[in-house]
Tab-separated table of C-alpha atoms in Angstrom:
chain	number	residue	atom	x	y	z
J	25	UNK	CA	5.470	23.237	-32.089
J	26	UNK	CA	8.320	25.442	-30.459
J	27	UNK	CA	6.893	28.812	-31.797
J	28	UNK	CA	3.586	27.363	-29.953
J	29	UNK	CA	5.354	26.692	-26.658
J	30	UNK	CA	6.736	29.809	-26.984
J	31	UNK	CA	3.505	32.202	-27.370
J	32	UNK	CA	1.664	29.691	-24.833
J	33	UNK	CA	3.889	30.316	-21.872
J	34	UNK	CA	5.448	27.218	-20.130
J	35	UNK	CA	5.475	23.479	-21.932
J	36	UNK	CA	3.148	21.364	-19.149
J	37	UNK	CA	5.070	18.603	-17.321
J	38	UNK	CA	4.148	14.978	-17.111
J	39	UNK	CA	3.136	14.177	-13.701
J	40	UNK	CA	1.191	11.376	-11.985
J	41	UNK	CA	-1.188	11.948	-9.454
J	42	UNK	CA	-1.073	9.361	-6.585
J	43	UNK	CA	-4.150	9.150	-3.534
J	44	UNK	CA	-3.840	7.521	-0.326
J	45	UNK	CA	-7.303	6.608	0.209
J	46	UNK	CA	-7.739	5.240	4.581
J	47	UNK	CA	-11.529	4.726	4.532
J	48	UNK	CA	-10.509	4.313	8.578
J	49	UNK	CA	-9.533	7.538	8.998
J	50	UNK	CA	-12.436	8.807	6.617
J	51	UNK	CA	-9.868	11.216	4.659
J	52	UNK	CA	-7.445	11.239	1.993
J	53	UNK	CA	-3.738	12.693	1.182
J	54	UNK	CA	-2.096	12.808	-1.899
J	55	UNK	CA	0.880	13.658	-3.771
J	56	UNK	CA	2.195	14.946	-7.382
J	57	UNK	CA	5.154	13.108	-9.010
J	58	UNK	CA	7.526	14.298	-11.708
J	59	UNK	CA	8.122	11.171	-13.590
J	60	UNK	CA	11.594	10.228	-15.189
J	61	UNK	CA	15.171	8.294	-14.235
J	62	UNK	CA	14.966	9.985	-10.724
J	63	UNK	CA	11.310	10.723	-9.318
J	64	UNK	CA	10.027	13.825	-7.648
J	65	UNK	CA	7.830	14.337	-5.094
J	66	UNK	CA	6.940	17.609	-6.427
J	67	UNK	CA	3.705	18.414	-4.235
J	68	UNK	CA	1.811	16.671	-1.058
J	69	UNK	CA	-1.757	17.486	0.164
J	70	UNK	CA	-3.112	15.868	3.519
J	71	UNK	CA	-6.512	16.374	4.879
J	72	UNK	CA	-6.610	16.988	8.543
J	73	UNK	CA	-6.748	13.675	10.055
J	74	UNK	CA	-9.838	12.838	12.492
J	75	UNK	CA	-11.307	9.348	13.885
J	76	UNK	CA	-14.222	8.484	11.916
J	77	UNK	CA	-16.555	6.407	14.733
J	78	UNK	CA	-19.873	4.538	13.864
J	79	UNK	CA	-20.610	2.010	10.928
J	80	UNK	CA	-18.082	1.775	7.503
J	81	UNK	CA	-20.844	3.693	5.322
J	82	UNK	CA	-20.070	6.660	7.682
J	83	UNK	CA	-16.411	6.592	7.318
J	84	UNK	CA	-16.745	5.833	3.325
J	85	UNK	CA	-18.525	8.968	3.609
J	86	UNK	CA	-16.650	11.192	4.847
J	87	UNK	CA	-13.725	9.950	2.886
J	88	UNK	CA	-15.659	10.964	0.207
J	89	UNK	CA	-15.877	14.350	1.564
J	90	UNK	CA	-11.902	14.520	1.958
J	91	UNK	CA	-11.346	13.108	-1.756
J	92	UNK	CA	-13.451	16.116	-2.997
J	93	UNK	CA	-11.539	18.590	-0.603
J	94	UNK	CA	-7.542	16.552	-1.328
J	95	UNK	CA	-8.598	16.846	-5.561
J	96	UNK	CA	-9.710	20.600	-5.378
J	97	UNK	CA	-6.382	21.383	-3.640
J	98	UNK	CA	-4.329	19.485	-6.072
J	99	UNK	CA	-6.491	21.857	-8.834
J	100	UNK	CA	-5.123	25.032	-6.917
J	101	UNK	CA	-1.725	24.149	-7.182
J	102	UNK	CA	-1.740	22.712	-10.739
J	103	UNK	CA	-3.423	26.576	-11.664
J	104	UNK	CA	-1.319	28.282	-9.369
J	105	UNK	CA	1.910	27.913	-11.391
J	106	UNK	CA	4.124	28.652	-7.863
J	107	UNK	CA	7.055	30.771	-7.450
J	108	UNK	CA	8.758	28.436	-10.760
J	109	UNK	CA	5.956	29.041	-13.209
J	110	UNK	CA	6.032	25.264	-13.750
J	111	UNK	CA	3.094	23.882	-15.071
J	112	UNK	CA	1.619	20.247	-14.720
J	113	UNK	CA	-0.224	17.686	-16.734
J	114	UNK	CA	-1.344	14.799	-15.198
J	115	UNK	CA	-1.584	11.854	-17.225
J	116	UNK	CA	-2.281	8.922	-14.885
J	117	UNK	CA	-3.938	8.822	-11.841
J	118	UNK	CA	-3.515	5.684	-9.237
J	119	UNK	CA	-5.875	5.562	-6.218
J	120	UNK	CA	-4.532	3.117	-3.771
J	121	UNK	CA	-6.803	1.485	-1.144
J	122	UNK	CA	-6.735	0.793	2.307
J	123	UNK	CA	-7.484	-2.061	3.869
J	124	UNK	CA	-10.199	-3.388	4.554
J	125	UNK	CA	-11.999	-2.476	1.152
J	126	UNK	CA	-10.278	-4.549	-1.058
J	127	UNK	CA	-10.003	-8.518	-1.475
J	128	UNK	CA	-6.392	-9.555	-2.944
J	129	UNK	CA	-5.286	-13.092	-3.872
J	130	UNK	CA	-2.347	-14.160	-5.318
J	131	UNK	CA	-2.530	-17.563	-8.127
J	132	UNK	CA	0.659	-19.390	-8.883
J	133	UNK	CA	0.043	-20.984	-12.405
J	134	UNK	CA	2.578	-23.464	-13.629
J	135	UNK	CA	3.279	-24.702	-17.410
J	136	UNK	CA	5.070	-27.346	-18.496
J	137	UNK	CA	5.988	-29.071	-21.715
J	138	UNK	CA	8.364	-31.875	-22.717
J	139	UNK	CA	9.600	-30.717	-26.032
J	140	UNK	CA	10.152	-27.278	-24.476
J	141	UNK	CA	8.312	-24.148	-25.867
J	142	UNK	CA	8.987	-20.245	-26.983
J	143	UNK	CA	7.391	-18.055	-24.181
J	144	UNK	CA	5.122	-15.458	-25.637
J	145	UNK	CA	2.599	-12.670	-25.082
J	146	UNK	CA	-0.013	-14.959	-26.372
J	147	UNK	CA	0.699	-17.975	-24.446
J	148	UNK	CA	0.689	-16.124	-21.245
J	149	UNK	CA	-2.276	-14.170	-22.128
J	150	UNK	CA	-3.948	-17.598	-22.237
J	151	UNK	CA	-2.751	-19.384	-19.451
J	152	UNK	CA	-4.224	-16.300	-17.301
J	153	UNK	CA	-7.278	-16.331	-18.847
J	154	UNK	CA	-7.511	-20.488	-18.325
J	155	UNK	CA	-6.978	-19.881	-14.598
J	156	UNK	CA	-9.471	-17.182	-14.572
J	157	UNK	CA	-12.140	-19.383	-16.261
J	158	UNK	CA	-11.350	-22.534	-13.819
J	159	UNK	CA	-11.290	-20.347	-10.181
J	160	UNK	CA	-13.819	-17.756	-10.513
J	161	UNK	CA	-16.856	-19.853	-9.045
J	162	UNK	CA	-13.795	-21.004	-6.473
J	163	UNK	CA	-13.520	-17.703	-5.400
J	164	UNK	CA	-16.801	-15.921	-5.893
J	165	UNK	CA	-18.475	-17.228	-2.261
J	166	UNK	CA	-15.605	-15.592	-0.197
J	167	UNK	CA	-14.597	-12.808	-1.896
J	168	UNK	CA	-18.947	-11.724	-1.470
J	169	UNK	CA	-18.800	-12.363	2.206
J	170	UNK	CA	-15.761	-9.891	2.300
J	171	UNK	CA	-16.314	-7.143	0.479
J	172	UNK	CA	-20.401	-7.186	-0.492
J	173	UNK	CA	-22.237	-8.939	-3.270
J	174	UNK	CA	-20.894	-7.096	-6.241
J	175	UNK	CA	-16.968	-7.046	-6.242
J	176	UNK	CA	-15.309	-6.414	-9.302
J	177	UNK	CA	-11.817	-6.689	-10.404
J	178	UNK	CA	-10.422	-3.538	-10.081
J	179	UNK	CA	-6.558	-4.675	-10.840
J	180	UNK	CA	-4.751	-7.972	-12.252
J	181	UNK	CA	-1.115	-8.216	-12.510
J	182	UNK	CA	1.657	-10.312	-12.980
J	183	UNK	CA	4.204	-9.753	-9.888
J	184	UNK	CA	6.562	-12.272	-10.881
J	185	UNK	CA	7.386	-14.860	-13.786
J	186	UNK	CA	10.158	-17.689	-13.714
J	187	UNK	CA	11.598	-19.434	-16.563
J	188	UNK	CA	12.747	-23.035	-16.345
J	189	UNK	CA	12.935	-22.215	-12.433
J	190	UNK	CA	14.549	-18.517	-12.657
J	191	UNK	CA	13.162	-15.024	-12.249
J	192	UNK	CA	13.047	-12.999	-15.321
J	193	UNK	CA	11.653	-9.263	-16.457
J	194	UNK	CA	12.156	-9.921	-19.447
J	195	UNK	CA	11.186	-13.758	-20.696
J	196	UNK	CA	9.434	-13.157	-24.120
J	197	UNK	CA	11.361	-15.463	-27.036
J	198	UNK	CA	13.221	-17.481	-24.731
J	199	UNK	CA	13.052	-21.113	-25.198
J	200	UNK	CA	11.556	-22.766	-21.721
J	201	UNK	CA	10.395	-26.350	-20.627
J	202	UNK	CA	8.472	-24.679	-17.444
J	203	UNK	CA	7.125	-21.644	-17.009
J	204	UNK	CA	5.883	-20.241	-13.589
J	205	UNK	CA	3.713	-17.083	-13.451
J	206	UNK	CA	2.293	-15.252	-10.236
J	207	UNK	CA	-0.524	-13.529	-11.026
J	208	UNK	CA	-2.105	-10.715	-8.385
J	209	UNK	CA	-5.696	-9.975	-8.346
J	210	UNK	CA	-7.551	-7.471	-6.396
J	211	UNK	CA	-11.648	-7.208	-6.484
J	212	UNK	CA	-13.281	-4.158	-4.485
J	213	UNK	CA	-17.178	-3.746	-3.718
J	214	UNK	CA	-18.606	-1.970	-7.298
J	215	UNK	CA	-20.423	0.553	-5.517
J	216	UNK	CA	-17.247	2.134	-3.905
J	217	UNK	CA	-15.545	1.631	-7.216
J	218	UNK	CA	-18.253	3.752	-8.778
J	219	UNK	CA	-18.215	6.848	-6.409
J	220	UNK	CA	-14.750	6.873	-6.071
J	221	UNK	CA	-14.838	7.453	-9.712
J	222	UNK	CA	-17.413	9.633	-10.295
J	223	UNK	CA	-15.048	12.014	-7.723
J	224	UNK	CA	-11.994	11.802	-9.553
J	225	UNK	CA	-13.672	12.656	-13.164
J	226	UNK	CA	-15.197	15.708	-11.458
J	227	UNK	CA	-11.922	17.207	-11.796
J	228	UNK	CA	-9.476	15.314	-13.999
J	229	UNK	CA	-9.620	13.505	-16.995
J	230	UNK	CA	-6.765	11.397	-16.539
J	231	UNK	CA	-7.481	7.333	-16.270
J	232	UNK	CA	-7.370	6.315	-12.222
J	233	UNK	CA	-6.008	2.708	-11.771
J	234	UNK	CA	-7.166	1.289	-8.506
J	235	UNK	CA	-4.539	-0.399	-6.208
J	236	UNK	CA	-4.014	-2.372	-3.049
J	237	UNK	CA	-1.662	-0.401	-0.818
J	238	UNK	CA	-0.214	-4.031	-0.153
J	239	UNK	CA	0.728	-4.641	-3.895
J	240	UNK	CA	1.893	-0.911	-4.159
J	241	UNK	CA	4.444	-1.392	-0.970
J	242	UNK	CA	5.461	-4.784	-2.470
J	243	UNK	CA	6.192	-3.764	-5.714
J	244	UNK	CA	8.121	-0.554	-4.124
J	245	UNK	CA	10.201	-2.808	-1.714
J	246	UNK	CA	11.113	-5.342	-4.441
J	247	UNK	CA	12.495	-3.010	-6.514
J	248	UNK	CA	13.974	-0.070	-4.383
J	249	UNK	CA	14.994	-1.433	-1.124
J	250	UNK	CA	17.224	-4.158	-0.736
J	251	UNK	CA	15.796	-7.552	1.636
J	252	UNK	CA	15.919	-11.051	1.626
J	253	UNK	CA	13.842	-13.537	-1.153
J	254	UNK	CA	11.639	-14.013	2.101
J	255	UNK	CA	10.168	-11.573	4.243
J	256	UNK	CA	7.234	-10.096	5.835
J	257	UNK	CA	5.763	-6.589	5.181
J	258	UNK	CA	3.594	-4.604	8.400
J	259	UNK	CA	1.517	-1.858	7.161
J	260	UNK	CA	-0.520	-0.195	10.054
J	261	UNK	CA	-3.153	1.715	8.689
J	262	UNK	CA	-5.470	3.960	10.839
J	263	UNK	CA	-8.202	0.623	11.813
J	264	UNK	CA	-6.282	-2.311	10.135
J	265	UNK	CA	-3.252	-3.539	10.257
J	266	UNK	CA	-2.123	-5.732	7.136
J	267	UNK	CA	0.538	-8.668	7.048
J	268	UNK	CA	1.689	-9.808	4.054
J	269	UNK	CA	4.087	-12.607	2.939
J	270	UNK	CA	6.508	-12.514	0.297
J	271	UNK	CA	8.446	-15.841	-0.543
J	272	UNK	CA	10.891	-16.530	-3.399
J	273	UNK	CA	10.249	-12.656	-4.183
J	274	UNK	CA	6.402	-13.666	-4.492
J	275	UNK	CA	3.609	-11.764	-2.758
J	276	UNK	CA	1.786	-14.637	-1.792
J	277	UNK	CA	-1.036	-13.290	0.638
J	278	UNK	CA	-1.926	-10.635	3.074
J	279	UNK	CA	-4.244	-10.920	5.678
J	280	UNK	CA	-5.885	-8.112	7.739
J	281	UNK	CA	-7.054	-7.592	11.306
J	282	UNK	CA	-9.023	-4.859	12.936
J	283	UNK	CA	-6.633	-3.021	15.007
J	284	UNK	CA	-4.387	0.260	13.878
J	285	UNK	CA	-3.375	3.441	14.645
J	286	UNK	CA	-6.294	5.154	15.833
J	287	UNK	CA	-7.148	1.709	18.130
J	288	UNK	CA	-4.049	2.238	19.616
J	289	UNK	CA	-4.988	5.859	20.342
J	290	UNK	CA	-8.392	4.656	21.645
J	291	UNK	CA	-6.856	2.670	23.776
J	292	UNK	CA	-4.100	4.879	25.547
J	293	UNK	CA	-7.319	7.503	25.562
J	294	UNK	CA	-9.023	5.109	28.067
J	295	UNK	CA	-6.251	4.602	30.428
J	296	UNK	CA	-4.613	7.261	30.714
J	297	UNK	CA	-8.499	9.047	30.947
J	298	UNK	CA	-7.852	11.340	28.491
J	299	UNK	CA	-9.004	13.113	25.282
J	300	UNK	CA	-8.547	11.006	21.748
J	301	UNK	CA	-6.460	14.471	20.385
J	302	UNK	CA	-3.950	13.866	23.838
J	303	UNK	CA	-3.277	10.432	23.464
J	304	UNK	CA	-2.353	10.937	19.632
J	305	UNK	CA	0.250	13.972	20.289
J	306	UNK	CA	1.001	11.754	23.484
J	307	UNK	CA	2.041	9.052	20.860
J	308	UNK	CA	3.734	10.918	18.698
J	309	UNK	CA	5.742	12.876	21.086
J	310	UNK	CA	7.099	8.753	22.789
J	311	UNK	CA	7.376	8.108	19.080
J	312	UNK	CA	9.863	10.628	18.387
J	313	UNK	CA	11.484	10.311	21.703
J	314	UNK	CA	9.842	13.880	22.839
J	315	UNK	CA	7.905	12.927	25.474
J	316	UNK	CA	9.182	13.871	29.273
J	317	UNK	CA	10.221	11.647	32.002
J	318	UNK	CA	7.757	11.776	34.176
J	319	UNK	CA	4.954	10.811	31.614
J	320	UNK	CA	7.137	8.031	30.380
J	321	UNK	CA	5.526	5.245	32.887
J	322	UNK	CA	2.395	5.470	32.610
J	323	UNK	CA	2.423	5.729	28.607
J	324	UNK	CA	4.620	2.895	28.745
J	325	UNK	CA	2.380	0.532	30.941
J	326	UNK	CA	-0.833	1.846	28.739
J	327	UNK	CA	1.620	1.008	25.746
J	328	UNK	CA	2.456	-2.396	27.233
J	329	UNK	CA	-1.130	-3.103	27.603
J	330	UNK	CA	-2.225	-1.974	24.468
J	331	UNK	CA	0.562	-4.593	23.023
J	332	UNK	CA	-1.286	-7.481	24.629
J	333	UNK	CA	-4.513	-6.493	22.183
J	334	UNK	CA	-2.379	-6.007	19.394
J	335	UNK	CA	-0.411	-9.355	19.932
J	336	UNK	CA	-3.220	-12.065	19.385
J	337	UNK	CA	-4.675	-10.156	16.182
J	338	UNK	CA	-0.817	-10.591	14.868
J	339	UNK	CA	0.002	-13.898	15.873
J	340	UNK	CA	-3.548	-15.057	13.980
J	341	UNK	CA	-2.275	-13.720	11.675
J	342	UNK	CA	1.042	-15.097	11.172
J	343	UNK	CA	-0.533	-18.635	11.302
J	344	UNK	CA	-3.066	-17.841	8.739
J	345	UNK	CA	0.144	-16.956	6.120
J	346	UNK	CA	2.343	-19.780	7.140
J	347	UNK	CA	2.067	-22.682	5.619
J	348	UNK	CA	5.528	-24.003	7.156
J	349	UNK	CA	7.265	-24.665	10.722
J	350	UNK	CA	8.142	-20.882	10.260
J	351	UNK	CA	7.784	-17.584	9.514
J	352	UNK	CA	10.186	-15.437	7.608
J	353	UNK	CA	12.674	-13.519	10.486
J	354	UNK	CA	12.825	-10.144	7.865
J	355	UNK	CA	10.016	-7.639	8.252
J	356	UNK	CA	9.565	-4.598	6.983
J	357	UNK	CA	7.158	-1.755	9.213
J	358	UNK	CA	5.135	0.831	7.103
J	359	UNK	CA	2.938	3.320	9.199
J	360	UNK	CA	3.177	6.751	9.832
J	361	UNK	CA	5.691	9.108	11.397
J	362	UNK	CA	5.951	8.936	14.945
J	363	UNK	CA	4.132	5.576	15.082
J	364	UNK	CA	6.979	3.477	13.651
J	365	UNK	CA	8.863	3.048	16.874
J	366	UNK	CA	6.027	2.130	18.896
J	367	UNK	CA	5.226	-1.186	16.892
J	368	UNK	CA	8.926	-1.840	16.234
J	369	UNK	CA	9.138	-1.932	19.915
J	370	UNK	CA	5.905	-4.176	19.692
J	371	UNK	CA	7.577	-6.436	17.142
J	372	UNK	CA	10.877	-6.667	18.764
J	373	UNK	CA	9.514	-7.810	22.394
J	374	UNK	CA	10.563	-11.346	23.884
J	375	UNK	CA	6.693	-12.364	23.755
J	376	UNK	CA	7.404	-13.553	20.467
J	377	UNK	CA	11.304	-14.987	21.073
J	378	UNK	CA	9.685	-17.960	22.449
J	379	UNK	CA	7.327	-18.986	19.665
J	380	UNK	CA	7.980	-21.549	17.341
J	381	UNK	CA	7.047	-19.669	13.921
J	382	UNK	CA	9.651	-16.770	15.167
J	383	UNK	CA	12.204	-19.013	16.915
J	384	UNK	CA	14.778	-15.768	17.083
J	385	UNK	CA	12.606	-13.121	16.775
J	386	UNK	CA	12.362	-10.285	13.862
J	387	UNK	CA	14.706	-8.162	12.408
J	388	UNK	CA	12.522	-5.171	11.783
J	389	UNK	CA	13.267	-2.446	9.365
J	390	UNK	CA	11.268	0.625	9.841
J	391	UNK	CA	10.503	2.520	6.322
J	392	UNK	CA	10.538	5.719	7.565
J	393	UNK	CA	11.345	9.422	6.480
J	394	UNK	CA	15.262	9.124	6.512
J	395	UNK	CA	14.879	5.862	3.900
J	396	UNK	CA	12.406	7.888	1.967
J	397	UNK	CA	14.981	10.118	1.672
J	398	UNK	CA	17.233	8.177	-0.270
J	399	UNK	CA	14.378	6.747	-2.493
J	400	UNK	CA	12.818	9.863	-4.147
J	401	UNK	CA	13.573	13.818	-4.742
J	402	UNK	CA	11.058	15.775	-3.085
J	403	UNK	CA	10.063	19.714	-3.798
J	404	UNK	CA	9.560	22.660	-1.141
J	405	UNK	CA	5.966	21.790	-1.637
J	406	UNK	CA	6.098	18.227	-0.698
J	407	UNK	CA	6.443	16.700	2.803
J	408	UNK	CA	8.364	13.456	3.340
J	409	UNK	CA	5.627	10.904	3.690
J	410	UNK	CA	6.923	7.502	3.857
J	411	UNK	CA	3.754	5.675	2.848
J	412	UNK	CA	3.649	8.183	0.213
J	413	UNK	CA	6.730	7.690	-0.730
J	414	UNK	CA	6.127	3.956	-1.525
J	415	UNK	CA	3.363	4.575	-3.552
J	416	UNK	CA	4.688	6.912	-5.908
J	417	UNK	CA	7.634	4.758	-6.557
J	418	UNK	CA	5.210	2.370	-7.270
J	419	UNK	CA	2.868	4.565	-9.353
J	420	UNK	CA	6.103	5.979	-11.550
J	421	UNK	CA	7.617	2.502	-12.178
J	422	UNK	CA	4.933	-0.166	-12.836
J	423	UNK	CA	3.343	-1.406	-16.210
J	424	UNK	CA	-0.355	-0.849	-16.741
J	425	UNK	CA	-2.518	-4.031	-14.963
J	426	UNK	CA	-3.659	-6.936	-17.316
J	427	UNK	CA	-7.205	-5.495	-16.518
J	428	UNK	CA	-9.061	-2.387	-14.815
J	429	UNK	CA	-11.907	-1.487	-13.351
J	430	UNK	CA	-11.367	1.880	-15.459
């Protein structure tokens, strides 16, 4: 094997290949990951970003369009050795969705027995499988007036197990008289499934695992960042915004609403009677604290304004995940760069001091470029993407799902 490394030039690295895939935006970014005790962002690829207008078949589209573009990037680099010579071999692939194309839901199965019991593979093999038996008619009517008439499970995992009332990675051969398993499921529409596929085996051979961005950011959070056993989690995407809750270090549910980014941008675009392109370097400039004085008040009164459109979407929201007097007070904002100050500022106003599910308002914790930082390594040919970020911690650190679309 070592005189064949040596005549063949280079040994290939092990790398993972994560996708961002914003149907709302209708393109795609990616990045390559170096796998190991401290992850590297070793190379980023971002399609220019555009608002997609008109009906979601025209966005999935030109997604579509971007995947092909993002993947036959990726192949340049991968051939093009760079200044290093290193060469990469991608062995897993994880494509992680946007909302609103995916349907997540969270089951909390409980077991219990007198004489106590040894917790194995087996037995929690089967207790998944019992649930899944007894709730897929349950769920079946709702998940096909989400997502279409032929969703399909494209991941199942366990996020959390607790043995006689305590978290635990690693329960197999203990000795338990309860046993408490969370159990995350994701279904997506089978036709997007399908050409998202058919993309990614156009140019790598690798198996792609299909992902919630929710469960990615969760899983990320839970294990890299430190937080409270109850919180909330923002992510603004480009047309959605998802909320999810997280209780006793459980994902429990997240719930999406129809207003992001590039509504935001819309909606500056109309006030301030400009073009789409203006208000989002507008944005990004008052994100980054850029912007001069004299445009400040208007921006701000559009921004103030756009808040109030924002607000009722969130608060909605907040009631559909609570099932107490309360809300958790920790949240943690994921968007992009330069928009992660504006809806901190959203989430910190006194509109919400008042409310009983917030009775002191949030602490907010932006995950932005300088906490990336301090989460992964990344390479001159990688940019410091937050969202990114949390998905290839997530991509180098999970297990395989129970099941897979692929």
């Amino acid at each position: 094997m070592a005189l064949f490394s040596l005549f063949s030039g280079k040994p290939r690295e092990q790398s993972t290949l994560v996708v961002h895939i914003d149907v709302g935006e209708g393109s795609c970014r990616g990045a390559l990951l170096l796998t190991g005790v401290s992850p590297e962002m070793t190379y980023t690829s971002h399609a220019p970003e555009r608002i997609v207008r008109g009906a979601r078949a025209k966005s999935f589209a030109a997604t579509l369009v971007s995947l092909k573009d993002l993947l036959g990037e990726v192949s340049k680099f991968m051939a093009s050795e760079g200044e290093n010579g290193r060469r990469f071999h991608i062995e897993k692939i994880y494509a992680i969705l946007s909302a609103p194309y995916y349907l997540s839901h969270t089951a909390l199965i409980k077991y219990r027995e007198k004489d106590g019991f040894v917790v194995t593979p087996e037995l929690v093999s089967s207790l998944v499988a019992n649930y899944r038996r007894g709730s897929d008619k349950e769920l079946e009517a709702h998940t096909e007036a989400e997502i279409g008439e032929t969703p399909v499970t494209v991941a199942e995992r366990i996020v959390d197990m607790k043995v006689n009332g305590y978290h635990t990675a690693s329960p197999y051969g203990k000795k338990a008289a309860t046993l408490d398993l969370g159990v995350f499921k994701t279904e997506i529409a089978s036709e997007v499934i399908g050409k998202l596929e058919q993309e990614f085996k156009k140019h790598f051979r690798a198996p792609v695992f299909f992902e919630p961005l929710s469960l990615a950011a969760y899983v990320a959070l839970r294990n890299h960042v430190h937080f409270d056993q109850d919180f909330l989690f923002i992510v603004v995407g480009n047309e959605v915004t998802e909320v999810s809750l997280v209780r006793g270090f459980v994902l429990l549910e997240t719930v999406s609403f129809p207003f992001g980014k590039h509504s935001l941008i819309r909606h500056v675009s109309r006030e301030l009677n400009m073009t789409e392109d203006a208000a989002s370097a507008s944005l990004s400039l008052y994100g980054t604290k850029e912007v001069r004085d004299d445009k400040n008040e208007k921006l701000e009164t559009s921004l103030q304004s756009g808040a109030k459109k924002w607000f009722p979407f969130f608060e909605k929201a907040l009631v559909a995940l609570s099932d107490e007097s309360s809300v958790p007070q920790s949240v943690y904002l994921i968007t992009d760069v330069g928009m992660d100050g504006i809806f901190k500022m959203f989430l910190e106003t006194d509109s919400f001091s008042g409310q009983s599910l917030v009775p002191s308002g949030f602490s907010v914790r932006p995950i932005d470029s300088e906490l990336a930082k301090t989460l992964m390594r990344f390479g001159k040919d990688a940019s410091c993407d937050p969202i990114l970020c949390l998905e290839g911690l997530f991509a180098v650190s999970t297990k395989l799902p129970l099941q897979s679309a692929s």
